[in-house]
Coordinates of C-alpha atoms in Angstrom, one line a residue:
M161 CA 8.1 47.2 136.2
D162 CA 6.0 46.6 139.3
Q163 CA 2.2 46.4 139.1
T164 CA 1.7 49.7 140.8
E165 CA 3.7 51.5 138.1
A166 CA 2.1 49.5 135.4
T167 CA -1.3 50.6 136.7
R168 CA -0.3 54.2 136.9
R169 CA 1.0 54.2 133.3
G170 CA -2.2 52.5 132.1
E171 CA -4.3 55.2 133.7
L172 CA -2.2 57.9 132.0
L173 CA -2.7 56.2 128.6
K174 CA -6.4 56.0 129.2
L175 CA -6.5 59.7 130.0
W176 CA -4.6 60.5 126.8
A177 CA -6.5 58.1 124.6
A178 CA -9.3 59.2 122.2
P179 CA -12.9 58.2 123.0
G180 CA -13.4 54.6 121.9
T181 CA -9.8 53.6 122.3
N182 CA -9.3 50.7 124.8
V183 CA -5.8 50.6 126.3
E184 CA -4.3 47.8 128.3
I185 CA -0.8 47.5 129.8
V186 CA 0.7 44.0 129.4
T187 CA 3.8 43.1 131.5
V188 CA 6.2 40.3 131.1
Q189 CA 7.2 37.9 133.9
E190 CA 10.9 38.1 133.2
G191 CA 13.4 40.6 131.8
P192 CA 15.7 43.4 132.9
A193 CA 14.4 45.8 135.7
S194 CA 15.2 48.7 133.3
I195 CA 16.9 49.2 129.9
E196 CA 20.1 51.2 130.0
S197 CA 22.3 49.2 127.7
M198 CA 22.1 47.2 124.4
Y199 CA 22.5 44.0 126.4
E200 CA 19.4 44.8 128.4
E201 CA 17.5 45.6 125.3
Y202 CA 18.3 42.2 123.8
L203 CA 17.4 40.5 127.1
S204 CA 13.9 42.1 126.9
I205 CA 13.1 40.9 123.4
P206 CA 12.3 37.1 123.7
P207 CA 9.6 37.3 126.4
V208 CA 7.9 40.2 124.6
A209 CA 8.0 38.4 121.3
K210 CA 5.9 35.6 122.7
I211 CA 3.3 38.1 124.1
M212 CA 3.2 40.0 120.7
Y213 CA 2.5 36.7 118.9
Q214 CA -0.2 35.8 121.4
L215 CA -1.9 39.2 121.3
E216 CA -2.3 39.0 117.5
Q217 CA -3.9 35.6 117.9
E218 CA -6.3 37.2 120.4
G219 CA -7.4 39.8 117.9
Y220 CA -5.7 43.0 119.2
D221 CA -5.6 45.9 116.7
A222 CA -2.2 47.2 117.7
A223 CA 0.6 47.0 120.2
I224 CA 3.1 49.7 121.4
L225 CA 6.5 48.8 122.7
G226 CA 7.2 49.8 126.3
C227 CA 10.7 51.0 125.7
A228 CA 11.7 54.1 123.7
G229 CA 14.7 52.2 122.3
D230 CA 12.3 50.2 120.1
P231 CA 14.0 46.9 121.1
G232 CA 12.8 44.1 118.8
L233 CA 10.5 46.3 116.7
D234 CA 11.5 44.7 113.4
A235 CA 11.3 41.2 114.8
F236 CA 7.8 41.8 116.3
R237 CA 6.6 43.1 113.0
E238 CA 7.9 40.0 111.3
I239 CA 5.8 37.7 113.5
T240 CA 2.6 39.7 113.2
S241 CA 0.5 40.3 110.1
N242 CA -2.8 41.9 111.2
M243 CA -1.8 43.6 114.4
L244 CA 0.0 46.9 114.0
V245 CA 3.2 47.2 116.1
V246 CA 4.5 50.7 116.8
G247 CA 7.8 51.8 118.2
P248 CA 7.9 54.9 120.4
A249 CA 11.3 55.9 119.2
A250 CA 10.5 55.8 115.5
S251 CA 7.2 57.6 116.1
S252 CA 8.9 60.3 118.1
F253 CA 11.7 60.9 115.6
H254 CA 9.3 61.3 112.7
A255 CA 7.0 63.6 114.7
A256 CA 10.0 65.7 115.6
A257 CA 11.1 65.9 112.0
M258 CA 7.7 67.3 111.1
L259 CA 7.8 69.9 113.8
G260 CA 11.2 71.6 113.2
H261 CA 14.5 71.5 111.3
Q262 CA 16.6 69.7 113.9
F263 CA 15.8 67.8 117.0
T264 CA 17.9 66.8 120.1
L265 CA 17.3 63.4 121.6
L266 CA 17.5 63.3 125.4
T267 CA 18.7 59.8 126.4
V268 CA 19.2 58.2 129.8
A269 CA 23.0 57.7 130.1
D270 CA 26.2 58.5 128.3
S271 CA 26.5 54.8 127.6
M272 CA 23.4 55.0 125.3
I273 CA 24.6 58.0 123.2
G274 CA 26.2 55.8 120.5
S275 CA 23.3 53.4 120.2
S276 CA 20.9 56.4 120.1
H277 CA 22.7 57.8 117.1
E278 CA 22.3 54.3 115.4
L279 CA 18.6 54.3 116.3
V280 CA 18.0 57.7 114.6
A281 CA 20.0 56.5 111.6
K282 CA 17.8 53.4 111.3
S283 CA 14.8 55.7 111.1
G284 CA 16.4 57.5 108.2
L285 CA 16.5 60.9 110.0
T286 CA 20.2 61.5 110.8
D287 CA 20.2 64.7 108.8
K288 CA 17.5 66.0 111.2
L289 CA 19.4 65.1 114.3
A290 CA 21.1 68.1 116.1
S291 CA 22.5 66.1 119.0
V292 CA 22.0 63.3 121.5
R293 CA 22.4 64.5 125.1
A294 CA 22.3 62.3 128.3
V295 CA 20.4 63.1 131.4
N296 CA 22.5 60.6 133.5
I297 CA 19.8 59.8 135.9
P298 CA 19.2 56.0 136.2
V299 CA 15.8 55.0 134.7
L300 CA 14.5 53.6 138.1
E301 CA 15.4 56.9 139.7
L302 CA 13.8 59.4 137.3
A303 CA 10.6 59.6 139.2
V304 CA 12.2 59.6 142.7
N305 CA 12.4 63.4 142.6
R306 CA 10.2 64.6 139.8
E307 CA 11.1 68.3 140.2
A308 CA 14.8 67.6 140.2
T309 CA 14.5 65.5 137.1
L310 CA 12.4 68.2 135.4
E311 CA 14.9 70.9 136.3
K312 CA 17.8 68.8 134.8
L313 CA 15.8 68.1 131.6
V314 CA 15.1 71.8 131.2
R315 CA 18.7 72.7 131.7
I316 CA 20.0 70.1 129.2
G317 CA 17.3 71.1 126.8
R318 CA 18.3 74.7 127.0
D319 CA 21.9 73.7 126.2
A320 CA 20.7 71.8 123.2
I321 CA 18.9 74.8 121.9
E322 CA 21.8 77.3 122.5
K323 CA 24.7 75.1 121.7
D324 CA 23.3 72.5 119.2
R325 CA 20.7 74.7 117.5
A326 CA 17.9 72.2 118.3
D327 CA 14.4 73.5 117.7
V328 CA 12.6 70.3 118.9
L329 CA 13.4 68.0 121.8
V330 CA 12.6 64.2 122.0
L331 CA 12.4 62.5 125.4
G332 CA 14.3 59.2 124.7
C333 CA 12.9 57.1 127.5
M334 CA 9.4 55.9 128.3
S335 CA 10.0 56.5 132.0
M336 CA 10.6 60.2 131.0
G337 CA 7.4 60.1 129.0
F338 CA 5.3 58.7 131.8
L339 CA 6.8 61.4 134.1
N340 CA 4.5 63.6 132.1
V341 CA 6.9 66.6 132.0
A342 CA 6.8 67.5 128.3
E343 CA 4.3 70.3 128.6
E344 CA 6.2 71.9 131.4
M345 CA 9.4 71.7 129.4
Q346 CA 7.7 73.3 126.4
E347 CA 6.5 76.2 128.6
A348 CA 10.0 76.7 130.0
L349 CA 11.9 76.3 126.7
G350 CA 9.5 77.6 124.1
I351 CA 10.0 74.7 121.6
P352 CA 8.1 71.4 121.0
V353 CA 9.0 68.5 123.4
V354 CA 7.9 65.1 122.1
N355 CA 6.7 62.6 124.7
P356 CA 7.3 59.1 123.3
A357 CA 4.5 57.5 125.3
K358 CA 1.9 60.0 124.1
I359 CA 3.1 60.3 120.5
A360 CA 3.2 56.5 120.1
L361 CA -0.4 56.2 121.4
K362 CA -1.7 59.0 119.1
M363 CA 0.3 57.6 116.1
T364 CA -1.2 54.2 116.7
E365 CA -4.7 55.5 117.0
A366 CA -4.3 57.4 113.7
L367 CA -2.9 54.3 111.8
V368 CA -5.5 52.0 113.2
S369 CA -8.3 54.4 112.3
I370 CA -7.3 54.4 108.6
E371 CA -6.6 50.7 108.6
L372 CA -2.8 50.8 108.0
V373 CA -0.5 48.0 109.3
H374 CA 3.2 47.6 108.8
S375 CA 4.2 46.2 105.4
K376 CA 4.7 42.5 105.2
K377 CA 6.9 43.1 102.2
A378 CA 9.3 44.9 104.5
Y379 CA 8.7 42.7 107.5
A380 CA 8.2 39.2 106.1
L381 CA 7.0 36.3 108.2
P382 CA 10.0 34.1 109.2
P383 CA 10.4 31.5 106.4
K384 CA 10.0 28.5 108.6
L385 CA 6.6 29.8 109.9
A386 CA 5.5 31.0 106.4
S387 CA 6.2 27.5 104.9
G388 CA 4.6 25.6 107.7
K389 CA 7.8 23.8 108.7
V390 CA 7.1 25.0 112.2
K391 CA 3.7 25.9 113.7
S392 CA 4.8 28.3 116.5
L393 CA 7.5 30.6 117.7
N394 CA 8.6 28.0 120.3
E395 CA 9.5 25.6 117.5
L396 CA 12.0 28.2 116.1
L397 CA 14.2 27.7 119.1
I398 CA 16.1 24.5 119.3
S399 CA 17.2 23.2 122.6
R400 CA 20.0 20.6 122.8
S401 CA 20.4 18.9 126.1

């Protein structure tokens, strides 16, 4: 993500945030240009892990992943104890499950449909999933023609309602979320449309305000770190040359 887009997203988050919430966008120096495959998800995890670890040391209350596939969420929760880590996908699925009987997830490409089903299953909400439908617009092209993207999202959303009996839609990509189209889709379709960027922010604010952090029973600190055998994340990676 270039700095211009990062700044734009940061301004949107500040606009959505409650009074008293300070929001910062943190970018990595290396990683995939966009995430449209599981391989790209895995490529994105190591540099973000280092940042997550550092942010906790600096005293941040919470961090939200920048991808609605929640890449590395469980790993990031393992290496943090006092800083809440929130995944946009998990937040969106649980919100959708509270808003209706069945939701459709709108993902980026046909190649991501299978992994999207697995992501919903991991959240424990498969019985709430009506379908996964692909927009088939590359992530980096979603904002090129906002009106065309919105029109296609509405058309696919209408198919999900009529053919899959969906009563809630979830935007399955943060670039869709930051396109800020959910409200327009709701007006056109008459059902709730969950924006992963906005719901992750509001979920994070709620959990921080009531002092809840992910369970360390569920996401235990890696044993080598917990025992003191290594002092940092860097020591967990062995390099043989």
